[in-house]
Coordinates of C-alpha atoms in Angstrom, one line a residue:
Chain A
M126 CA 0.0 0.0 0.0
Y127 CA 2.8 2.4 0.8
K128 CA 4.2 2.1 -2.7
E129 CA 0.7 2.9 -4.2
L130 CA 0.4 5.8 -1.8
L131 CA 3.6 7.2 -3.1
R132 CA 2.6 6.6 -6.7
V133 CA -0.8 8.3 -6.2
R134 CA 0.7 11.2 -4.3
H135 CA 3.1 11.7 -7.3
A136 CA 0.2 11.5 -9.8
L137 CA -2.0 13.9 -7.7
M138 CA 0.8 16.4 -7.5
W139 CA 1.2 16.5 -11.2
F140 CA -2.5 16.7 -11.7
A141 CA -2.7 19.6 -9.3
I142 CA 0.1 21.4 -11.2
S143 CA -1.5 20.7 -14.6
I144 CA -5.0 21.8 -13.6
A145 CA -3.7 25.0 -12.0
V146 CA -1.8 25.8 -15.1
A147 CA -4.9 25.0 -17.2
A148 CA -7.1 27.1 -15.0
V149 CA -4.8 30.1 -15.2
G150 CA -4.6 29.7 -19.0
I151 CA -8.4 29.6 -19.3
V152 CA -8.8 32.7 -17.2
I153 CA -6.3 34.6 -19.3
I154 CA -7.8 33.5 -22.6
N155 CA -11.4 34.2 -21.5
T156 CA -10.6 37.5 -20.0
A157 CA -9.3 38.5 -23.4
A158 CA -12.1 37.0 -25.4
H159 CA -15.2 37.8 -23.4
P160 CA -17.1 34.8 -24.7
A161 CA -20.2 35.4 -22.8
H162 CA -21.3 38.1 -25.2
V163 CA -22.4 37.6 -28.8
S164 CA -21.9 40.4 -31.3
V165 CA -24.9 41.1 -33.4
V166 CA -24.7 43.5 -36.3
L167 CA -27.7 45.7 -36.4
D168 CA -28.6 48.4 -38.9
H169 CA -27.6 51.2 -36.5
G170 CA -24.3 49.7 -35.4
T171 CA -22.8 46.9 -33.4
T172 CA -24.5 46.0 -30.1
K173 CA -23.6 43.3 -27.6
I174 CA -26.6 41.2 -26.7
P175 CA -26.0 39.0 -23.7
K176 CA -26.9 35.3 -23.9
T177 CA -29.0 34.1 -21.2
F178 CA -29.0 30.4 -20.3
A179 CA -29.1 28.1 -17.4
V180 CA -26.4 25.5 -16.7
P181 CA -27.3 22.5 -14.6
W182 CA -24.5 22.2 -12.0
V183 CA -24.4 18.4 -12.6
M184 CA -23.0 19.2 -16.0
W185 CA -19.9 20.6 -14.3
F186 CA -19.7 17.5 -12.2
A187 CA -19.9 15.5 -15.4
L188 CA -17.1 17.5 -16.8
A189 CA -15.1 16.9 -13.7
A190 CA -15.7 13.2 -14.2
W191 CA -14.1 13.4 -17.6
V192 CA -11.1 15.2 -16.2
A193 CA -10.9 12.5 -13.5
S194 CA -11.1 9.8 -16.2
I195 CA -7.7 11.1 -17.4
M196 CA -6.3 10.2 -14.0
S197 CA -8.2 6.9 -14.3
T198 CA -6.3 6.2 -17.5
I199 CA -3.0 7.0 -15.9
L200 CA -3.5 4.9 -12.7
G201 CA -5.2 2.1 -14.7
S202 CA -1.8 0.5 -15.3
T203 CA -1.4 -0.3 -11.6
L204 CA -1.5 -4.1 -11.8
S205 CA 0.4 -4.2 -15.1
Q206 CA 3.2 -2.1 -13.6
E207 CA 3.2 -4.5 -10.6
N208 CA 4.0 -7.4 -12.9
E209 CA 7.7 -6.3 -13.0
H210 CA 7.8 -6.5 -9.3
L211 CA 5.9 -9.7 -8.4
A212 CA 8.8 -11.2 -6.5
L213 CA 8.4 -8.2 -4.2
A214 CA 4.7 -7.9 -4.2
W215 CA 3.8 -11.5 -3.8
T216 CA 6.2 -12.3 -0.9
K217 CA 4.4 -10.1 1.6
P218 CA 2.1 -11.6 4.3
R219 CA -1.1 -10.7 2.4
S220 CA -3.1 -12.5 -0.2
R221 CA -2.8 -11.5 -3.8
T222 CA -6.5 -10.5 -3.8
A223 CA -6.1 -8.3 -0.8
Y224 CA -3.0 -6.8 -2.3
A225 CA -4.6 -6.0 -5.6
T226 CA -7.7 -4.7 -3.9
S227 CA -5.7 -2.4 -1.7
L228 CA -3.9 -1.0 -4.7
M229 CA -7.2 -0.4 -6.6
L230 CA -8.9 1.2 -3.6
I231 CA -6.1 3.7 -3.2
D232 CA -6.3 4.5 -6.8
C233 CA -10.0 4.9 -6.6
A234 CA -9.6 7.3 -3.7
A235 CA -7.2 9.3 -5.8
I236 CA -9.6 9.4 -8.7
L237 CA -12.4 10.7 -6.5
I238 CA -10.1 13.3 -5.1
T239 CA -9.1 14.3 -8.6
Q240 CA -12.8 14.6 -9.5
L241 CA -13.5 16.8 -6.5
I242 CA -10.5 19.0 -7.2
A243 CA -11.6 19.3 -10.9
F244 CA -15.1 20.1 -9.9
A245 CA -14.0 22.8 -7.5
V246 CA -11.7 24.3 -10.1
I247 CA -14.5 24.2 -12.7
I248 CA -16.9 25.9 -10.3
A249 CA -14.3 28.5 -9.4
L250 CA -13.6 29.2 -13.1
F251 CA -17.4 29.5 -13.7
K252 CA -17.7 32.0 -10.9
V253 CA -14.8 34.0 -12.1
L254 CA -15.6 33.9 -15.8
S255 CA -19.4 33.7 -16.2
P256 CA -21.4 36.9 -16.5
A257 CA -24.4 37.5 -14.3
N258 CA -26.9 36.3 -16.9
V259 CA -25.6 32.8 -16.8
H260 CA -27.0 31.0 -13.8
V261 CA -26.6 27.5 -12.3
T262 CA -29.7 25.4 -11.9
G263 CA -30.6 22.0 -10.7
G264 CA -31.7 19.4 -13.0
P265 CA -33.7 16.2 -12.9
D266 CA -32.2 13.3 -11.0
D267 CA -29.3 15.4 -9.7
A268 CA -28.5 12.9 -6.9
L269 CA -28.5 10.0 -9.2
N270 CA -26.4 11.8 -11.8
V271 CA -23.9 12.7 -9.1
V272 CA -23.6 9.1 -8.3
R273 CA -23.4 8.2 -12.0
F274 CA -20.7 10.7 -12.7
A275 CA -18.7 9.8 -9.6
L276 CA -18.8 6.2 -10.8
F277 CA -17.8 6.8 -14.4
P278 CA -14.1 7.5 -13.8
L279 CA -14.0 4.5 -11.4
A280 CA -15.6 2.3 -14.1
W281 CA -13.2 3.6 -16.7
Y282 CA -10.3 2.9 -14.4
A283 CA -11.5 -0.6 -13.6
V284 CA -11.9 -1.5 -17.3
I285 CA -8.3 -0.4 -18.0
V286 CA -7.0 -2.3 -15.0
A287 CA -8.8 -5.4 -16.3
L288 CA -7.6 -5.1 -19.8
S289 CA -4.0 -4.5 -18.8
A290 CA -3.7 -6.8 -15.7
R291 CA -1.8 -9.5 -17.6
L292 CA 0.5 -7.2 -19.6
R293 CA 4.1 -6.6 -18.6
N294 CA 5.4 -3.2 -19.7
R295 CA 2.6 -2.9 -22.2
A296 CA -0.2 -1.3 -20.3
G297 CA 0.5 1.8 -22.4
I298 CA -1.2 0.0 -25.4
V299 CA -4.4 -0.2 -23.5
Q300 CA -4.1 3.3 -22.0
G301 CA -3.4 4.7 -25.4
L302 CA -6.0 2.9 -27.5
I303 CA -8.9 2.8 -25.1
W304 CA -9.8 6.4 -25.7
P305 CA -9.9 6.4 -29.5
I306 CA -11.6 3.0 -29.6
A307 CA -14.3 4.0 -27.1
L308 CA -14.9 7.4 -28.6
G309 CA -14.8 6.0 -32.1
L310 CA -17.3 3.2 -31.2
G311 CA -19.5 5.8 -29.6
G312 CA -19.4 8.0 -32.7
L313 CA -20.4 5.1 -34.9
I314 CA -23.9 5.3 -33.4
A315 CA -24.4 8.3 -35.6
L316 CA -24.4 6.0 -38.7
P317 CA -27.7 5.4 -40.4
A318 CA -29.7 2.2 -39.8
P319 CA -29.0 -0.7 -39.7
W320 CA -25.5 0.3 -38.5
R321 CA -26.9 2.5 -35.8
Q322 CA -28.7 -0.4 -34.2
I323 CA -25.7 -2.7 -34.6
F324 CA -23.2 -0.3 -33.0
G325 CA -25.8 0.6 -30.5
V326 CA -25.7 -2.9 -29.2
I327 CA -21.9 -3.1 -29.4
N328 CA -21.7 0.2 -27.4
F329 CA -23.5 -1.4 -24.5
V330 CA -20.0 -2.5 -23.4
N331 CA -18.6 0.9 -24.0
P332 CA -18.6 2.9 -20.7
I333 CA -18.7 6.2 -22.5
L334 CA -22.2 5.3 -23.7
Y335 CA -23.5 5.7 -20.1
T336 CA -22.2 9.2 -19.7
S337 CA -24.9 10.7 -21.9
Y338 CA -26.5 13.7 -20.2
H339 CA -29.2 16.0 -21.4
S340 CA -31.1 18.6 -19.5
G341 CA -33.5 20.7 -21.5
N342 CA -31.5 22.2 -24.4
V343 CA -28.2 21.7 -22.6
S344 CA -25.9 18.8 -22.9
S345 CA -22.5 18.4 -21.3
G346 CA -20.8 18.8 -24.6
V347 CA -18.6 15.8 -24.0
V348 CA -21.3 13.2 -24.2
I349 CA -22.2 11.0 -27.1
D350 CA -25.6 11.9 -28.5
T351 CA -27.2 8.5 -28.2
G352 CA -30.5 9.9 -29.4
D353 CA -33.9 8.8 -28.2
T354 CA -33.6 5.1 -28.9
L355 CA -30.4 4.7 -26.8
A356 CA -31.1 7.3 -24.2
I357 CA -29.6 6.3 -20.8
S358 CA -31.2 7.4 -17.6
A359 CA -29.1 8.4 -14.7
G360 CA -30.1 5.3 -12.7
V361 CA -29.3 3.0 -15.6
G362 CA -26.0 4.7 -16.1
A363 CA -25.1 4.4 -12.4
L364 CA -26.0 0.7 -12.4
A365 CA -24.0 0.1 -15.6
F366 CA -20.9 1.7 -14.0
I367 CA -21.4 -0.4 -10.9
A368 CA -21.5 -3.5 -13.2
F369 CA -18.4 -2.4 -15.0
I370 CA -16.6 -1.9 -11.7
V371 CA -17.6 -5.2 -10.3
V372 CA -17.0 -7.3 -13.4
S373 CA -13.7 -5.6 -14.1
W374 CA -12.5 -5.9 -10.5
F375 CA -13.1 -9.7 -10.7
A376 CA -11.6 -10.0 -14.1
A377 CA -8.5 -8.0 -13.1
T378 CA -7.9 -9.8 -9.9
Y379 CA -8.6 -13.3 -11.4
Q380 CA -6.1 -12.7 -14.1
W381 CA -3.5 -11.1 -12.0
R382 CA -3.4 -13.6 -9.2
R383 CA -2.9 -16.4 -11.8
L384 CA 0.2 -14.9 -13.3
E385 CA 3.6 -16.3 -12.7
A386 CA 6.6 -14.2 -11.6
Chain B
M242 CA 2.1 -29.7 13.5
T243 CA 5.5 -28.3 14.1
T244 CA 8.1 -30.5 15.7
G245 CA 11.8 -30.2 16.3
H246 CA 12.5 -32.5 13.3
T247 CA 10.2 -30.8 10.8
P248 CA 12.4 -29.2 8.1
M249 CA 11.9 -25.5 7.8
I250 CA 11.8 -25.9 4.0
S251 CA 10.6 -29.2 2.6
V252 CA 10.2 -29.8 -1.1
H253 CA 9.0 -33.1 -2.4
A254 CA 8.9 -34.3 -6.0
L255 CA 8.6 -30.8 -7.5
S256 CA 8.2 -30.6 -11.2
K257 CA 7.6 -27.6 -13.4
R258 CA 7.1 -27.5 -17.2
Y259 CA 6.6 -24.6 -19.6
G260 CA 4.8 -26.3 -22.4
A261 CA 7.1 -29.1 -23.6
N262 CA 10.1 -27.6 -21.9
V263 CA 10.8 -29.2 -18.5
A264 CA 12.2 -26.6 -16.2
V265 CA 12.4 -28.7 -13.0
E266 CA 11.9 -32.4 -12.7
D267 CA 11.2 -34.4 -9.6
L268 CA 13.1 -32.2 -7.3
S269 CA 13.2 -32.9 -3.6
L270 CA 15.2 -31.2 -0.9
S271 CA 14.8 -30.2 2.7
V272 CA 16.5 -27.4 4.7
E273 CA 16.6 -27.8 8.5
R274 CA 16.5 -25.0 11.0
G275 CA 20.0 -23.5 11.4
S276 CA 21.2 -25.0 8.1
I277 CA 22.4 -23.3 4.9
F278 CA 21.5 -25.2 1.8
G279 CA 23.3 -24.3 -1.4
L280 CA 21.8 -24.9 -4.8
L281 CA 24.4 -25.2 -7.5
G282 CA 23.8 -25.6 -11.2
T283 CA 24.7 -24.6 -14.7
N284 CA 22.9 -21.8 -16.4
G285 CA 19.3 -22.8 -17.2
A286 CA 19.5 -25.8 -14.8
G287 CA 16.3 -24.7 -13.1
K288 CA 17.5 -23.1 -9.9
T289 CA 15.5 -19.9 -10.3
T290 CA 12.4 -21.7 -11.4
T291 CA 12.8 -23.9 -8.3
F292 CA 12.9 -20.9 -6.0
K293 CA 9.8 -19.4 -7.8
C294 CA 7.9 -22.7 -7.4
V295 CA 9.0 -23.0 -3.7
L296 CA 7.6 -19.5 -3.0
G297 CA 4.5 -19.8 -5.0
L298 CA 5.6 -17.3 -7.6
A299 CA 5.3 -20.0 -10.3
F300 CA 2.8 -22.8 -10.2
P301 CA 4.5 -26.3 -10.1
N302 CA 2.9 -29.0 -12.2
S303 CA 3.3 -31.4 -9.3
G304 CA 5.0 -31.7 -6.0
D305 CA 4.6 -30.5 -2.5
V306 CA 6.3 -27.6 -0.7
R307 CA 6.1 -27.0 3.0
F308 CA 7.5 -24.4 5.4
D309 CA 7.9 -25.6 8.9
G310 CA 5.5 -28.4 8.1
E311 CA 2.8 -26.1 6.6
P312 CA 1.8 -25.5 3.1
L313 CA 2.6 -22.0 1.9
R314 CA 0.0 -19.3 2.7
P315 CA 0.4 -15.6 2.6
E316 CA 0.8 -15.2 6.4
L317 CA 3.9 -17.3 6.3
F318 CA 5.7 -14.6 4.4
E319 CA 6.0 -12.8 7.8
R320 CA 8.7 -15.4 8.4
I321 CA 10.2 -15.7 4.9
A322 CA 12.5 -13.4 3.1
Y323 CA 13.3 -13.7 -0.6
V324 CA 15.9 -12.0 -2.7
P325 CA 15.4 -12.7 -6.4
E326 CA 18.1 -13.1 -8.9
T327 CA 16.9 -10.0 -10.9
S328 CA 15.9 -6.9 -9.1
A329 CA 12.2 -6.5 -8.3
L330 CA 12.7 -3.1 -6.8
Y331 CA 10.7 -0.1 -7.9
E332 CA 13.1 2.0 -9.9
W333 CA 11.3 5.3 -9.2
M334 CA 11.4 4.7 -5.4
T335 CA 14.4 5.4 -3.1
G336 CA 16.1 3.0 -0.8
V337 CA 14.4 4.8 2.1
D338 CA 11.0 4.2 0.5
H339 CA 11.8 0.5 0.1
L340 CA 12.8 0.2 3.7
E341 CA 9.6 2.0 4.7
L342 CA 7.7 -0.4 2.5
T343 CA 9.3 -3.3 4.2
K344 CA 8.7 -1.8 7.6
R345 CA 5.0 -1.4 6.8
S346 CA 4.7 -4.9 5.4
F347 CA 6.5 -7.0 8.0
R348 CA 5.9 -6.8 11.7
R349 CA 9.4 -8.3 12.3
Y350 CA 11.2 -5.4 10.6
D351 CA 14.0 -4.1 12.7
A352 CA 14.8 -0.5 11.9
A353 CA 18.0 -0.5 13.9
R354 CA 19.3 -3.5 12.1
A355 CA 18.3 -2.0 8.7
R356 CA 20.4 1.1 9.5
K357 CA 23.4 -1.1 10.4
L358 CA 23.0 -3.1 7.1
V359 CA 22.8 0.1 5.1
E360 CA 26.1 1.1 6.7
L361 CA 27.6 -2.3 6.1
F362 CA 26.7 -2.3 2.4
A363 CA 27.6 1.4 2.2
F364 CA 25.0 2.5 -0.3
D365 CA 23.0 5.8 -0.2
P366 CA 19.4 4.9 0.7
K367 CA 18.2 8.4 -0.4
K368 CA 19.0 7.6 -4.0
K369 CA 16.3 6.3 -6.3
V370 CA 16.8 2.7 -7.3
K371 CA 17.5 3.6 -10.9
Q372 CA 20.4 5.7 -9.7
L373 CA 21.9 2.7 -7.8
S374 CA 24.4 0.3 -9.4
K375 CA 23.4 -3.4 -9.8
G376 CA 25.5 -4.2 -6.8
Q377 CA 23.9 -1.5 -4.7
Q378 CA 20.4 -2.7 -5.8
S379 CA 21.4 -6.2 -4.6
A380 CA 22.6 -4.6 -1.3
L381 CA 19.3 -2.8 -0.9
A382 CA 17.4 -6.1 -1.5
L383 CA 19.6 -7.9 1.0
T384 CA 19.1 -5.1 3.5
M385 CA 15.3 -5.4 3.2
A386 CA 15.6 -9.2 3.6
F387 CA 17.9 -9.4 6.5
A388 CA 16.3 -6.4 8.3
M389 CA 13.2 -8.4 9.0
R390 CA 15.1 -11.1 10.8
P391 CA 13.4 -13.9 8.9
E392 CA 13.3 -17.5 10.0
I393 CA 13.6 -18.6 6.4
L394 CA 15.7 -17.0 3.7
V395 CA 15.5 -17.8 0.0
L396 CA 18.3 -16.1 -1.8
D397 CA 18.8 -16.4 -5.5
E398 CA 22.3 -15.3 -6.5
P399 CA 22.4 -13.0 -3.5
S400 CA 26.0 -11.8 -4.2
S401 CA 25.2 -10.9 -7.8
G402 CA 27.0 -7.6 -8.7
L403 CA 28.5 -7.1 -5.3
D404 CA 32.2 -6.5 -4.8
P405 CA 34.3 -9.2 -3.0
V406 CA 34.1 -7.3 0.3
H407 CA 30.3 -7.1 0.3
Q408 CA 30.1 -10.7 -1.0
R409 CA 31.9 -11.6 2.2
H410 CA 29.4 -9.6 4.2
V411 CA 26.6 -11.5 2.6
L412 CA 28.2 -14.8 3.6
D413 CA 28.7 -13.6 7.1
L414 CA 25.1 -12.5 7.3
M415 CA 24.0 -15.9 6.1
I416 CA 26.2 -17.7 8.5
D417 CA 25.1 -15.4 11.4
A418 CA 21.4 -15.9 10.5
A419 CA 21.8 -19.7 10.4
A420 CA 23.6 -19.6 13.7
G421 CA 20.5 -17.8 15.0
G422 CA 18.3 -20.6 13.8
A423 CA 17.3 -19.5 10.3
A424 CA 17.0 -21.9 7.4
I425 CA 18.7 -20.6 4.3
L426 CA 18.2 -21.8 0.8
F427 CA 20.4 -20.0 -1.7
S428 CA 22.0 -20.3 -5.1
S429 CA 25.3 -19.0 -6.4
H430 CA 27.5 -19.4 -9.4
Q431 CA 30.4 -18.9 -7.1
I432 CA 31.2 -22.4 -5.9
G433 CA 33.7 -21.0 -3.4
Q434 CA 31.0 -19.1 -1.7
V435 CA 28.7 -22.1 -1.5
E436 CA 31.6 -24.2 -0.2
R437 CA 32.3 -21.6 2.5
A438 CA 28.7 -21.1 3.7
A439 CA 26.7 -24.2 2.9
D440 CA 26.5 -27.3 5.0
H441 CA 24.3 -29.0 2.4
V442 CA 24.3 -28.7 -1.4
A443 CA 22.2 -29.9 -4.3
I444 CA 23.6 -29.8 -7.8
M445 CA 21.1 -29.2 -10.5
H446 CA 21.7 -30.1 -14.1
K447 CA 19.2 -30.1 -17.0
S448 CA 16.3 -29.6 -14.6
K449 CA 17.2 -32.4 -12.3
V450 CA 19.1 -32.7 -9.0
V451 CA 22.0 -34.9 -10.0
L452 CA 23.7 -34.9 -6.6
Q453 CA 22.9 -33.7 -3.1
G454 CA 24.1 -34.2 0.4
D455 CA 26.2 -32.9 3.3
V456 CA 29.1 -30.9 1.9
E457 CA 31.7 -32.5 4.2
E458 CA 30.4 -36.0 3.4
L459 CA 30.5 -35.3 -0.3
R460 CA 34.0 -34.0 -0.1
A461 CA 35.2 -36.9 1.9
G462 CA 33.5 -39.5 -0.3
E463 CA 35.8 -39.1 -3.2
K464 CA 39.4 -38.2 -4.0
V465 CA 40.9 -36.8 -7.1
V466 CA 44.0 -38.2 -8.7
E467 CA 45.4 -35.3 -10.8
A468 CA 48.2 -35.8 -13.3
T469 CA 49.8 -33.2 -15.6
F470 CA 51.6 -34.4 -18.7
D471 CA 54.1 -32.7 -21.0
G472 CA 51.7 -33.1 -23.9
D473 CA 48.0 -33.8 -24.1
A474 CA 46.8 -36.2 -21.4
P475 CA 46.9 -39.7 -22.9
S476 CA 44.2 -42.4 -22.7
I477 CA 45.4 -44.9 -20.1
S478 CA 44.4 -48.4 -20.7
G479 CA 42.3 -49.8 -17.9
L480 CA 41.7 -46.5 -16.2
D481 CA 38.1 -46.0 -17.4
G482 CA 37.2 -49.5 -16.6
D483 CA 38.7 -49.5 -13.1
P484 CA 36.0 -50.2 -10.5
H485 CA 37.4 -47.5 -8.2
V486 CA 37.2 -44.8 -10.8
R487 CA 33.9 -43.0 -11.0
R488 CA 34.9 -40.8 -14.0
V489 CA 37.9 -39.5 -15.8
M490 CA 38.3 -36.0 -17.2
R491 CA 41.0 -35.0 -19.7
Q492 CA 41.5 -31.3 -20.2
G493 CA 44.5 -30.6 -22.4
R494 CA 47.6 -31.7 -20.5
V495 CA 45.6 -32.4 -17.3
L496 CA 44.0 -35.7 -16.4
R497 CA 41.8 -36.1 -13.4
A498 CA 40.4 -39.3 -12.1
Y499 CA 37.6 -39.2 -9.6
I500 CA 37.9 -42.2 -7.3
R501 CA 35.8 -43.6 -4.5
D502 CA 38.5 -45.5 -2.8
G503 CA 41.7 -47.3 -3.7
G504 CA 43.5 -44.1 -4.6
N505 CA 46.9 -45.5 -4.5
G506 CA 46.2 -48.2 -7.1
V507 CA 44.8 -45.7 -9.5
A508 CA 47.7 -43.3 -8.9
N509 CA 50.1 -46.1 -9.6
L510 CA 48.3 -46.9 -12.8
I511 CA 48.4 -43.3 -14.0
G512 CA 52.0 -43.0 -12.9
Q513 CA 53.0 -45.7 -15.3
S514 CA 52.3 -43.1 -18.1
K515 CA 55.1 -40.9 -16.8
P516 CA 53.2 -37.7 -16.0
A517 CA 55.1 -34.5 -15.2
S518 CA 53.4 -34.4 -11.9
L519 CA 51.0 -36.5 -10.0
R520 CA 49.0 -35.9 -6.8
V521 CA 46.1 -37.3 -4.9
L522 CA 43.7 -34.5 -3.6
N523 CA 40.6 -34.3 -1.5
Q524 CA 37.8 -33.2 -3.7
N525 CA 36.6 -29.6 -3.4
L526 CA 33.1 -28.6 -4.2
E527 CA 34.1 -27.5 -7.7
D528 CA 35.4 -31.0 -8.4
I529 CA 32.2 -32.5 -7.1
F530 CA 30.1 -30.0 -9.2
L531 CA 32.1 -30.7 -12.4
A532 CA 31.9 -34.4 -11.9
A533 CA 28.2 -34.2 -11.2
V534 CA 27.3 -32.2 -14.3
G535 CA 29.4 -34.6 -16.3
D536 CA 30.0 -34.3 -20.0
D537 CA 28.7 -30.8 -20.4
A538 CA 31.3 -29.5 -18.0
K539 CA 33.9 -31.6 -19.7
E540 CA 32.9 -30.1 -23.1
T541 CA 32.8 -26.6 -21.7
M542 CA 36.3 -27.0 -20.2
A543 CA 37.6 -28.6 -23.4
T544 CA 36.2 -25.7 -25.5
L545 CA 37.8 -23.2 -23.1
N546 CA 41.1 -25.0 -23.4
Q547 CA 41.0 -25.1 -27.2
E548 CA 40.2 -21.4 -27.2
G549 CA 43.2 -20.8 -24.9
V550 CA 41.0 -19.2 -22.3

């Protein structure tokens, strides 16, 4: 556990630096651009007409989940990395299952912390940058959506751990390919029938499918538009992520404990 | 149930295959409390695989392994220390981090002893592992192992990369641990080290144990008649068929006959071929090892002689 605590501390430190730099960059760019106003050319000159819209706060939490999923991707190599050190890891007075579980629990805690930091930074940025006419609202199923978006980065992490648990020094393949594959698969839903239905079914094993979020005329902007036929409710999404986590945890642990040093 | 006669490490009929390749075949050995057991073998003989199977790091196809009479379970690692042949340390972590990791993992960890061992091996624990030399990494792994005062030590090439001074420290630590009641199973390519430290040895060759026993008894069991000739060592009529001669090795100008008894008769027989020098020696472990691994060693030595090495 101590090793994983060090690893996670290191990752969180770099995340904090990165998000701080990104936040400062966003503030600088937005201060210069004033994006909250739209220029409309009228007959008598140029006038700025403020946009007025409501943003469900859960959308910011969803955005934080996507930021946290980057951390999930980084930490997802945990068991794979351990494969170079099995002689050390497996000669401790703990079972392999307990050892793997402790690693994953520490990583999950780090991912949740990442999401909370990201959420706080996003809210702070919103407060600093948004004009008075943009206001935050609640949305339907807020509590369920919070659960769903808290589970998404964990499910993403669990899937990566499961896919890379047997690999030695090659977790990067999974970490590098899972994003384009998942996003690409999600994008294929936009194809016309019958492909839409076919890829719709295939995408049921794609965690990204379950991040779809709509509230009124606002979507999180990072979701896949699954349309009416593949609409995922917050509750279904949360349950799907729980299923991903449980199945991936079993798959990862089962594979890993059967390796040979 | 634990009794005074239960070996601390007991391996019975252990076999391990990788596909069609047999890595270890029908290996049995036992290491008593306070004993140092040396495992010798040529490269690829199966020593490391044996250690891995013993510690559950590889799954044997058959066989039984017990520690102090009990099958291996995770809790037993509180009493067992393992130093692998190749470093399993985390390159991005420092020596201090590794010692902290050991401290948090093992209740038996002795911080004061760890500090002494760091001083003994003279490496900088604040450096990251990737900044340490191979020998210093070995020293760190040994420090972690000995700092927890284990009852059972499994050391795979523990002196690898260490300078002669620190190699000697390792031997002293092993002897000291055994004197304190620990059971030690170790391997080394350096036969001299094994001879100095081990009271029991097993010699592995091509996946099998070809010889094992008490070192002193093995050494006393045979003698070597060594003759040096002016030219290539000749074939001596009757020598190979002599019932006292276990085997004959010819390496360039040197002829060695390994004999069970009747050394004088064999020496007289060889003496009739007018060697430049002739002597009867007690076997050392190297002689025993070379005799045990047989033709391969003979071929290796012959090749080395031809190449003038």
